[in-house]
mmCIF file of C-alpha atoms and ligand atoms in Angstrom:
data_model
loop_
_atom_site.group_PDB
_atom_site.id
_atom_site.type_symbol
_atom_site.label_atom_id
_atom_site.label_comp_id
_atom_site.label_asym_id
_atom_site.label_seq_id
_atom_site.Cartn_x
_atom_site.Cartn_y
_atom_site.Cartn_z
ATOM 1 C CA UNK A 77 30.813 1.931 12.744
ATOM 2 C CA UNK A 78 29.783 0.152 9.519
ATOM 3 C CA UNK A 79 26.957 0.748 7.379
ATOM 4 C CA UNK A 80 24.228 -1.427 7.724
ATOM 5 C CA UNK A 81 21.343 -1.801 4.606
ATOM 6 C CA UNK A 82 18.423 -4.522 4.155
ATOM 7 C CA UNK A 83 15.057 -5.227 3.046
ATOM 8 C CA UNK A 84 11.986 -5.231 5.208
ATOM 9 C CA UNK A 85 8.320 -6.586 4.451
ATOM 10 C CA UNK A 86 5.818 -4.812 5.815
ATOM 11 C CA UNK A 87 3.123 -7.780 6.077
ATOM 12 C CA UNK A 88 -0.252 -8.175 7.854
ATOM 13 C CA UNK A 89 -4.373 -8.748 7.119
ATOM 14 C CA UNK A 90 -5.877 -6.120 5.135
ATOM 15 C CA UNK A 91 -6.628 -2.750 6.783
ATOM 16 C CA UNK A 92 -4.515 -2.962 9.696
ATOM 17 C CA UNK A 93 -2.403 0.158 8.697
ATOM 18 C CA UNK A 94 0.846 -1.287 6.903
ATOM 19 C CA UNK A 95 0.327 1.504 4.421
ATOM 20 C CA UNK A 96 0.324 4.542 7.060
ATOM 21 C CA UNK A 97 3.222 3.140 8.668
ATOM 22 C CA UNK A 98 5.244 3.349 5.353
ATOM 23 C CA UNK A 99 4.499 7.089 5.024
ATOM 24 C CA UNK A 100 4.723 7.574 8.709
ATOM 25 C CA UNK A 101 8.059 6.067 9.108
ATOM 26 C CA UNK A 102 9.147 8.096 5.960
ATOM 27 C CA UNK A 103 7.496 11.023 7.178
ATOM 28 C CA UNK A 104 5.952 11.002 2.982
ATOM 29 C CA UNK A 105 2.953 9.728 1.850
ATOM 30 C CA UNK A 106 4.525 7.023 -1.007
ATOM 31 C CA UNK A 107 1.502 4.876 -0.766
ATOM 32 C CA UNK A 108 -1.901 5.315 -0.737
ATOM 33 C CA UNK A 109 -4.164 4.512 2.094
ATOM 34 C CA UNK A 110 -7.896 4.189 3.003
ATOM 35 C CA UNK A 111 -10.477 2.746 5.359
ATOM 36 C CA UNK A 112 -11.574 0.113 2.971
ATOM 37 C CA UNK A 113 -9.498 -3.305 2.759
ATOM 38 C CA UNK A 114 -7.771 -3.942 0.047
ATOM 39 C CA UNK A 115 -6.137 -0.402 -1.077
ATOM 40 C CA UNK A 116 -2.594 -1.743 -1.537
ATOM 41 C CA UNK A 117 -2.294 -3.742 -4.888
ATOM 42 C CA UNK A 118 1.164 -3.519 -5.207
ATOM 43 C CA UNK A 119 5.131 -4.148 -3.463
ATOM 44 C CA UNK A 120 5.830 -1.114 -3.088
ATOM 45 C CA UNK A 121 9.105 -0.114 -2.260
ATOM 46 C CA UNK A 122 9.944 3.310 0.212
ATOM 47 C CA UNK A 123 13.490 4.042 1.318
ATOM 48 C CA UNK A 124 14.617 5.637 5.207
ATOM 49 C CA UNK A 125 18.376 6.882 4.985
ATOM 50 C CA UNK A 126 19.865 7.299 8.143
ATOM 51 C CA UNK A 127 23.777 8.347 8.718
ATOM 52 C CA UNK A 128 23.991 4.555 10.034
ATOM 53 C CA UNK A 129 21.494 2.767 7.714
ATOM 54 C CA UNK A 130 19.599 2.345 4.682
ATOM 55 C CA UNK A 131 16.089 0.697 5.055
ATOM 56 C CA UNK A 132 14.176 -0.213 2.431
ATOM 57 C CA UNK A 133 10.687 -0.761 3.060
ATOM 58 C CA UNK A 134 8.556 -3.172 1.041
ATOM 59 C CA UNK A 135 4.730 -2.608 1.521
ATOM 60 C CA UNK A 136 1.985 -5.444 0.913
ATOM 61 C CA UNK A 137 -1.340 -6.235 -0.264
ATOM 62 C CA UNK A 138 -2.923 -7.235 2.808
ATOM 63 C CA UNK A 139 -2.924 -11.197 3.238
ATOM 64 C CA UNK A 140 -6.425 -12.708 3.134
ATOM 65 C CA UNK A 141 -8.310 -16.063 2.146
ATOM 66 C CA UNK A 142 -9.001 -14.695 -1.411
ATOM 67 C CA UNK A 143 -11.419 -16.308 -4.086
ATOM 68 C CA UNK A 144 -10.859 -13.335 -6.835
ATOM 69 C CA UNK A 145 -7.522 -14.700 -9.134
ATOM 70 C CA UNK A 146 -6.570 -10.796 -8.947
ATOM 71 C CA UNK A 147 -6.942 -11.104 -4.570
ATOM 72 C CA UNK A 148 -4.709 -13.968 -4.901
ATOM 73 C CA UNK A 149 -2.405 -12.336 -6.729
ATOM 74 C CA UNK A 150 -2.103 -9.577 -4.841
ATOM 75 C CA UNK A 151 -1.770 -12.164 -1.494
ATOM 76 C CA UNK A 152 0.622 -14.274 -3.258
ATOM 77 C CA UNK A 153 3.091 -10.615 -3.834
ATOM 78 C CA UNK A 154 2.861 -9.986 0.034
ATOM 79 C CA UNK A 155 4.056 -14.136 0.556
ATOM 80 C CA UNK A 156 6.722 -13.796 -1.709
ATOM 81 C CA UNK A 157 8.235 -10.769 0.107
ATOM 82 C CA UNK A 158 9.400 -13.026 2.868
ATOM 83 C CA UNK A 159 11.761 -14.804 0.706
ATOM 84 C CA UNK A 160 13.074 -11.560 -0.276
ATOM 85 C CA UNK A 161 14.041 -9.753 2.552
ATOM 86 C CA UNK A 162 16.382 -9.584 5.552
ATOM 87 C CA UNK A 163 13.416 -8.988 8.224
ATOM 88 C CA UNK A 164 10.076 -9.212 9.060
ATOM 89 C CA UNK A 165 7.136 -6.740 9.864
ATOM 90 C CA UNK A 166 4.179 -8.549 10.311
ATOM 91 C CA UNK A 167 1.500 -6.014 11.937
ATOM 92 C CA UNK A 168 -1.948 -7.056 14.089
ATOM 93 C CA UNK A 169 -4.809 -5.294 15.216
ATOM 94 C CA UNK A 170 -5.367 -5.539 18.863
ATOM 95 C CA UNK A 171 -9.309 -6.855 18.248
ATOM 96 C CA UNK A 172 -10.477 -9.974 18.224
ATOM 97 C CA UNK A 173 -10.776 -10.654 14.345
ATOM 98 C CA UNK A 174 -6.912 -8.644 13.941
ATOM 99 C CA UNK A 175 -5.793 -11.595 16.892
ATOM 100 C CA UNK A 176 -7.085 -14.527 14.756
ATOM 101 C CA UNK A 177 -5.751 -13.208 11.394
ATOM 102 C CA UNK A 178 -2.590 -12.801 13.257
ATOM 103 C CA UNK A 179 -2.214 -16.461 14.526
ATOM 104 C CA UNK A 180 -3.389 -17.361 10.586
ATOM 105 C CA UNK A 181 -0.445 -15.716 9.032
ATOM 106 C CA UNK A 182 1.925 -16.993 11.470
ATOM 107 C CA UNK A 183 0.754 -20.717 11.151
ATOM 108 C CA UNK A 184 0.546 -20.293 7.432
ATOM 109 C CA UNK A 185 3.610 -18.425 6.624
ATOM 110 C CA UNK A 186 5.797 -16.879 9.107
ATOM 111 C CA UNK A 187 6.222 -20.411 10.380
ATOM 112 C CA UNK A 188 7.625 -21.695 7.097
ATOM 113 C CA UNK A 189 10.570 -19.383 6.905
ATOM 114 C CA UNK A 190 13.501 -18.680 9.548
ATOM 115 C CA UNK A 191 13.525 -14.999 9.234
ATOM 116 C CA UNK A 192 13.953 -12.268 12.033
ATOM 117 C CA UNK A 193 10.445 -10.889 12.744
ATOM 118 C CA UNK A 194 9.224 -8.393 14.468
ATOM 119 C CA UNK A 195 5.703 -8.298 15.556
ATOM 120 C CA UNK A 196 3.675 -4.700 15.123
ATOM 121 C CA UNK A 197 0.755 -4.365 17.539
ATOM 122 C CA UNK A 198 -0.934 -1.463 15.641
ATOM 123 C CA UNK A 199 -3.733 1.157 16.644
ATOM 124 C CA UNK A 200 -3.074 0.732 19.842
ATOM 125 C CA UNK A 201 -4.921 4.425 20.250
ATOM 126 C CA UNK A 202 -7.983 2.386 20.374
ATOM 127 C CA UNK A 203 -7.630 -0.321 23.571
ATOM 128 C CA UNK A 204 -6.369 -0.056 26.909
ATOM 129 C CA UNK A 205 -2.819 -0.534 28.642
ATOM 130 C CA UNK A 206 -4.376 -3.444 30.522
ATOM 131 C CA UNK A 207 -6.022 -4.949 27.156
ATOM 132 C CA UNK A 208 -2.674 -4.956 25.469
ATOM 133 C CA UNK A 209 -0.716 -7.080 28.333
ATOM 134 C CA UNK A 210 -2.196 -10.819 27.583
ATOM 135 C CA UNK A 211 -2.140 -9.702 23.677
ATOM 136 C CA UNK A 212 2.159 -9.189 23.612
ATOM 137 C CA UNK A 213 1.875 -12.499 25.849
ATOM 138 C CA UNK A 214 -0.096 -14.517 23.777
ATOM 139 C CA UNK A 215 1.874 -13.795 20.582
ATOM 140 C CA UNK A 216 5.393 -13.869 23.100
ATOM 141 C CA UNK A 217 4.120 -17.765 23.359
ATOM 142 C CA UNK A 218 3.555 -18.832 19.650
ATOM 143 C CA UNK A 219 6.450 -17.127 17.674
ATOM 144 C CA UNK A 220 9.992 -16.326 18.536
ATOM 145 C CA UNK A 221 9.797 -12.364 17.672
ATOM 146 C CA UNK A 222 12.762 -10.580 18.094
ATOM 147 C CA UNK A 223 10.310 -7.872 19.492
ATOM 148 C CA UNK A 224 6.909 -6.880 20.130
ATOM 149 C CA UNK A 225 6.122 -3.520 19.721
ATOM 150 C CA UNK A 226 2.938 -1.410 20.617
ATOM 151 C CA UNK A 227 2.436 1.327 18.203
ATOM 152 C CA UNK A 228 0.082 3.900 16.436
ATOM 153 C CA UNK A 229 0.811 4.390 13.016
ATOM 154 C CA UNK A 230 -1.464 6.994 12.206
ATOM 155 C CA UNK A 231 -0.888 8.548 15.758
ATOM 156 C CA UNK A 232 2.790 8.443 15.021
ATOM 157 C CA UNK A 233 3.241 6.405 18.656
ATOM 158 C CA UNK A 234 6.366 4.109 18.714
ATOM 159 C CA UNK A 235 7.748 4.479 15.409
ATOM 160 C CA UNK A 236 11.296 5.284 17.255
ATOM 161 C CA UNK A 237 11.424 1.962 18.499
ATOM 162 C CA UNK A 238 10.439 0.504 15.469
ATOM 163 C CA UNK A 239 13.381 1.994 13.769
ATOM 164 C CA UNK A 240 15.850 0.692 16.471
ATOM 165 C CA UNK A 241 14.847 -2.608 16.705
ATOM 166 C CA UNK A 242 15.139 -2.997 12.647
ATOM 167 C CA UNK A 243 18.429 -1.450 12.635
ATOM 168 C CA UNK A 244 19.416 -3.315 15.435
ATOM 169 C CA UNK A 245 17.957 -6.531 12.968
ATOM 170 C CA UNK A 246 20.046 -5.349 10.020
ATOM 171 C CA UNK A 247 22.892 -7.115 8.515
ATOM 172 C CA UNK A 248 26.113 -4.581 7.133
ATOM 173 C CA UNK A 249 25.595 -3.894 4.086
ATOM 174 C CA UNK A 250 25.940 -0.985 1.243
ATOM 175 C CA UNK A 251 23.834 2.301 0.547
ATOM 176 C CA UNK A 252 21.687 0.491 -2.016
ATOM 177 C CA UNK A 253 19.960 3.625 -3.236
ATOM 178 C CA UNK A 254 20.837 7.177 -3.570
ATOM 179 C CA UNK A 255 20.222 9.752 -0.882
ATOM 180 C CA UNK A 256 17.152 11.202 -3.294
ATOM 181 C CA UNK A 257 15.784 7.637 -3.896
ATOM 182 C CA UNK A 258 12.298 7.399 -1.891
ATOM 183 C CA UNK A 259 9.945 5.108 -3.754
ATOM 184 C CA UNK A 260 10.136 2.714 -7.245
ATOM 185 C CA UNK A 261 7.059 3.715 -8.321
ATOM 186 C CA UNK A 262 7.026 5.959 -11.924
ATOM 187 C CA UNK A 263 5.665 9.092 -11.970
ATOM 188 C CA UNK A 264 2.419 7.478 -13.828
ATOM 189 C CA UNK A 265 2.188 4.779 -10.836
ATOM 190 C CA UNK A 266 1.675 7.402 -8.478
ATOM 191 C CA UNK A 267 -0.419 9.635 -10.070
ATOM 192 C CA UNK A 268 -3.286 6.640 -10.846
ATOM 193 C CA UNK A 269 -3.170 5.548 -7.216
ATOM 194 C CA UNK A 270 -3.560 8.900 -6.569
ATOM 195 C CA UNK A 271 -6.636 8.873 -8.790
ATOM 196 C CA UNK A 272 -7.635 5.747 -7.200
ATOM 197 C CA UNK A 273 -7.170 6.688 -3.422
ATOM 198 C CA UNK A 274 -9.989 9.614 -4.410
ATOM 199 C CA UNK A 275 -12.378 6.762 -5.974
ATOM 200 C CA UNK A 276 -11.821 4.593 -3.422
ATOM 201 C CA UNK A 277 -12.571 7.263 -0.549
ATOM 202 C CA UNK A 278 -15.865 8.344 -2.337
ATOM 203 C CA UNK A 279 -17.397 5.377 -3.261
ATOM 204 C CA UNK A 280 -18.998 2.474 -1.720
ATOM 205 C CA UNK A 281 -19.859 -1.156 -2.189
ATOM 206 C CA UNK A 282 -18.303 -3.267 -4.687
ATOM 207 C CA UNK A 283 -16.944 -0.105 -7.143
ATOM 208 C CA UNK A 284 -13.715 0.343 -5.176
ATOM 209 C CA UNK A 285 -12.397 -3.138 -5.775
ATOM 210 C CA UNK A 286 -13.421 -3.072 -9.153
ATOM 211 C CA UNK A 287 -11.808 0.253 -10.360
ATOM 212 C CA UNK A 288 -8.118 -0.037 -11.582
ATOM 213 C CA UNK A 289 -6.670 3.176 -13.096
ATOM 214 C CA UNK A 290 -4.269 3.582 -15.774
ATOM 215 C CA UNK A 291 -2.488 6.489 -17.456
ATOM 216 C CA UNK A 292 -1.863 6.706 -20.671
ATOM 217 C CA UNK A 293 -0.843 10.045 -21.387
ATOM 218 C CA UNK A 294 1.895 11.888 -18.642
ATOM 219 C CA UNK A 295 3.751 14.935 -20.580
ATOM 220 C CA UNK A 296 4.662 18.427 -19.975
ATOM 221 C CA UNK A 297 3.065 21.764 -21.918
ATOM 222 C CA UNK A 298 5.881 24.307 -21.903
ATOM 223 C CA UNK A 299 4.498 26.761 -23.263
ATOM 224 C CA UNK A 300 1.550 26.353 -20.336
ATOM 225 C CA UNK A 301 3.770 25.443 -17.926
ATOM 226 C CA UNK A 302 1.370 22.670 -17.003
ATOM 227 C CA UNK A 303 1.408 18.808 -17.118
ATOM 228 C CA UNK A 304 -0.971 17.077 -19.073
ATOM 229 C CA UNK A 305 -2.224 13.743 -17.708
ATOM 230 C CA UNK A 306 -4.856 11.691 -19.084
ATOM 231 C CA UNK A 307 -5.880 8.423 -17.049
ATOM 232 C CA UNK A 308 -8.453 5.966 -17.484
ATOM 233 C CA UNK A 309 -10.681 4.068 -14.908
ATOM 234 C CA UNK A 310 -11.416 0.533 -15.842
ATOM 235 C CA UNK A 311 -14.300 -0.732 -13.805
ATOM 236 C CA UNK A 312 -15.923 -4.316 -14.728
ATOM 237 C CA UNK A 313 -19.678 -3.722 -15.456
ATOM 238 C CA UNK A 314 -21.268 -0.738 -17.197
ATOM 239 C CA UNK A 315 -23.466 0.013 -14.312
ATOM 240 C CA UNK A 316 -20.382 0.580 -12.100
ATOM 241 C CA UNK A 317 -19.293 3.181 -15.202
ATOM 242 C CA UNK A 318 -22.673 4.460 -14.901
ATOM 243 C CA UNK A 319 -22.045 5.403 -10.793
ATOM 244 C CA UNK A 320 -18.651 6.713 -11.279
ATOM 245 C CA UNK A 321 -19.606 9.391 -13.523
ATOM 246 C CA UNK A 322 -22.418 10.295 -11.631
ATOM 247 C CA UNK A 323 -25.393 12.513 -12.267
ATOM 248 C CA UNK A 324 -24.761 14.714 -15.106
ATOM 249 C CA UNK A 325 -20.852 13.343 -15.114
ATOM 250 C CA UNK A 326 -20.592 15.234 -10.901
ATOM 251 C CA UNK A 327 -19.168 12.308 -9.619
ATOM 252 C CA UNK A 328 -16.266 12.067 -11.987
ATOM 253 C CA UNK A 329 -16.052 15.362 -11.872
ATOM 254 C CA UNK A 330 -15.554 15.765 -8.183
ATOM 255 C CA UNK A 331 -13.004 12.622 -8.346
ATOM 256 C CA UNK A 332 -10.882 14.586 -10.806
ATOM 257 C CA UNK A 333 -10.806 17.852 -8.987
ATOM 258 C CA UNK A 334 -9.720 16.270 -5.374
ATOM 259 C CA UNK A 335 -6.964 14.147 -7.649
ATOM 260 C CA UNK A 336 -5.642 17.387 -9.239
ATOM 261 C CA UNK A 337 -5.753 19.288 -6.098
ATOM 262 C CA UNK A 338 -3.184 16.690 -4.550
ATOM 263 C CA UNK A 339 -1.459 16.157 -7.765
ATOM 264 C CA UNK A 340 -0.405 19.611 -8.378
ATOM 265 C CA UNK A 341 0.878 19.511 -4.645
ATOM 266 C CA UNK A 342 2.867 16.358 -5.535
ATOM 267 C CA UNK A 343 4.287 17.746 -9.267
ATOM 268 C CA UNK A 344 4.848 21.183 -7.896
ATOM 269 C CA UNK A 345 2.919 22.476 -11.188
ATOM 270 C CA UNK A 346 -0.454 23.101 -12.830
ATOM 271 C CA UNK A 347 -2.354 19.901 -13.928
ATOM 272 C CA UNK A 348 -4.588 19.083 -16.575
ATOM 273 C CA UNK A 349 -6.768 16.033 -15.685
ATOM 274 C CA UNK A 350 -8.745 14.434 -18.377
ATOM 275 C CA UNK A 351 -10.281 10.904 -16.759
ATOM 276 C CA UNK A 352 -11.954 8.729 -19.019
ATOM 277 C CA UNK A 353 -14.306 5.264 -17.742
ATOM 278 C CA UNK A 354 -14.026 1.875 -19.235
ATOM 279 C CA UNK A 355 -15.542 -0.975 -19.228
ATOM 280 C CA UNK A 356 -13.153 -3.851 -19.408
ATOM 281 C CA UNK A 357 -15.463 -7.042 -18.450
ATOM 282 C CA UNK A 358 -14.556 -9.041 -14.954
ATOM 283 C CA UNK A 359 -10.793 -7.802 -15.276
ATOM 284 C CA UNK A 360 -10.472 -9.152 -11.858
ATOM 285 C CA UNK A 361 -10.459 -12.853 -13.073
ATOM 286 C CA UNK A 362 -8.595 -12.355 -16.616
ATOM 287 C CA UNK A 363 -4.842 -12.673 -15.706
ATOM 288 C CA UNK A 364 -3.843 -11.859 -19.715
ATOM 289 C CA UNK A 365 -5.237 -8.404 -19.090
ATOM 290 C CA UNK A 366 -3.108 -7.765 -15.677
ATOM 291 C CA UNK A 367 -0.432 -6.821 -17.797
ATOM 292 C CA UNK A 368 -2.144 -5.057 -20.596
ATOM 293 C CA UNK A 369 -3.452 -2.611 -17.600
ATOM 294 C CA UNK A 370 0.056 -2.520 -16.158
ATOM 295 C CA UNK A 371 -1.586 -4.352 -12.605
ATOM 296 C CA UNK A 372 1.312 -6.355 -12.868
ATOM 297 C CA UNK A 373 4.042 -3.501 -12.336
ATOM 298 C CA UNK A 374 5.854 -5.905 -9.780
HETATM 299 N N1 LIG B 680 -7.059 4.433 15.031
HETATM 300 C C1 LIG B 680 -6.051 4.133 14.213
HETATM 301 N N2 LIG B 680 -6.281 3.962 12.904
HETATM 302 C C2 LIG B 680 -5.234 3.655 12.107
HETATM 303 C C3 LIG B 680 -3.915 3.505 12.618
HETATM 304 N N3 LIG B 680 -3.108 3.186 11.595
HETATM 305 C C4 LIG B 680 -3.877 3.151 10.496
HETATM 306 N N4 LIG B 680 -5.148 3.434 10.788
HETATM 307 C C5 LIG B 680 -6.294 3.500 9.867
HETATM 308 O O1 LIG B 680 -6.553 2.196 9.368
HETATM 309 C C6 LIG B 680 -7.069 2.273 8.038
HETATM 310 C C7 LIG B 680 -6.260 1.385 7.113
HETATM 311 O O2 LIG B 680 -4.988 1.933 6.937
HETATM 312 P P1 LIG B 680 -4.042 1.479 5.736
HETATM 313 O O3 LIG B 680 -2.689 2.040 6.027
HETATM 314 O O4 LIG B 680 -4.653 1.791 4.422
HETATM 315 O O5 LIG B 680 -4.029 -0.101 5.964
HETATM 316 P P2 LIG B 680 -3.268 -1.239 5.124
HETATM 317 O O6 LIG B 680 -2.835 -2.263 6.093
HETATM 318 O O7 LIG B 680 -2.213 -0.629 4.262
HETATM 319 O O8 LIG B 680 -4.474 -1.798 4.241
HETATM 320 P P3 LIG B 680 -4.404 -2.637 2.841
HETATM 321 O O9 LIG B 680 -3.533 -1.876 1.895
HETATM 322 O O10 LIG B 680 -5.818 -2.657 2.428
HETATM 323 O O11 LIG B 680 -3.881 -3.990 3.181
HETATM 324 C C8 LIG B 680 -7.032 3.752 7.652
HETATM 325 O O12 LIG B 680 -8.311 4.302 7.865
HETATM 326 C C9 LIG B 680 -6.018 4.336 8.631
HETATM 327 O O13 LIG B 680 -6.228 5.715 8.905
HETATM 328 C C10 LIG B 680 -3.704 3.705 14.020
HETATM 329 O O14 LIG B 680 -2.618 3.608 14.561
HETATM 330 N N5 LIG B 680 -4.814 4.008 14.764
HETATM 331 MG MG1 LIG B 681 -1.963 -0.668 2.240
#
């Protein structure tokens, strides 16, 4: 049988669990994921090797009506997927709101392209059998999806039939990526979303949309057998600096010990974690400094 490779988007509303798909179907967490909207910033790329198949996974920022020139940005990398890959994953919530942002990205976008699709029906752990029926015909009746599937990502519920029907969806094609290859994030990618996922879990409010981490220093101590990291998190106002270091500097403190617990686990080795805050003003609506915080990776 011949090989068969290709490139699959992993698209849907905020929060509906694109990211706990990726690092259930890869059986690794590669991206980080959270109960707030709005965690994934970035494409970010995860591979599955099979004997028969190579799929590489692109996950999304969630598609919403953003205002914020950094939402829109991160809206307009999940668009542009489409035109990059061979198929489709767009995944719903089976509630009311998750129905209506489903219809709204397949008016908007999935519409505009001639791409094979595949329709996720996510957390389906939390409705009825009965509840689901009308849902996989209502969404039978707008689009033609090469399937509709039922699944729970973070229950690991379907994910089999997931595979099959992508695979089945694939064109032939070459191994793309080396048997090792997982992810295309760097080492210092994944250790600030790291640092972010921990921010994002313990705070509330505005401060995790405004925090972007960046590391600046990534290196090895031999003679410690340790790495050194040093990272800094950029939040917009000095107020919001003011909450994430916390009374008598706890907060931060309990950030960095929850990152370095899962960052040794990750590096295999001792970390040193030295997190600094910063206060770069309404980075959210200043595209020039996107790049000079390395938010534009992709
Ligand atoms: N009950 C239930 N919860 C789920 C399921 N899949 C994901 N979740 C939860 O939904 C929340 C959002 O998950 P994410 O994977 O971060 O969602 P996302 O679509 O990547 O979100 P953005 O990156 O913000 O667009 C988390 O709290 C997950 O644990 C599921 O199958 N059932
Ligand atoms: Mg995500």
């Amino acid at each position: 049988m011949d090989f068969k490779s290709g490139f699959i988007s992993i698209i849907g509303a905020p929060n509906v669990g694109k990211s706990t798909l990726l690092n259930a179907l890869l059986s690794q967490k590669v991206a980080i994921t959270s109960a707030k909207p709005q965690t994934t910033r970035y494409k970010i790329k995860g591979v599955l090797h099979l004997p028969e198949a190579q799929i590489i996974f692109v996950d999304t920022p969630g598609i919403h009506d953003a205002s914020i020139p950094y939402n829109k940005y991160m809206v307009q990398l999940a668009i542009e997927t489409l035109e990059e890959v061979d198929v489709v994953l767009l995944m719903i919530e089976p509630f009311p709101k998750g129905l209506k942002d489903g219809h709204y990205i397949i008016n908007t976008y999935l519409s505009q392209i001639n791409k094979p699709s595949i329709l996720l029906i996510n957390k389906v752990d939390k409705i009825s059998k009965p509840q689901l029926l009308p849902i996989i015909e209502e969404f039978n009746k707008i689009y033609p999806f090469k399937a509709i599937i039922p699944i729970s990502a973070k229950k690991e519920a379907g994910l089999e039939d997931v595979i099959k029907e992508i695979v089945g969806c694939l064109p032939e094609g070459p191994q793309y990526y080396p048997e090792d290859f997982i992810t295309d994030q760097s080492e210092r990618q994944i250790t600030a979303e790291i640092i972010r996922e921990k921010i994002i879990n313990t705070t509330r409010e505005e401060i995790p949309y405004v925090v972007a981490v960046t590391v600046e220093e990534f290196r090895e101590i031999p003679e410690k057998e340790m790495l050194y990291i040093r990272a800094v998190i950029h939040v917009e106002r000095k107020s919001q600096k003011g909450i994430i270091i916390g009374k008598k500097g706890q907060k931060l403190k309990s950030i960095g010990q929850a990152a370095r617990e899962e960052l040794e686990l990750i590096w295999g080795q001792k970390v040193f974690l030295d997190l600094f805050v910063r206060v770069e003003p309404n980075w959210r609506q200043n595209p020039k400094v996107w790049g000079q915080l390395r938010l534009k990776m992709q």
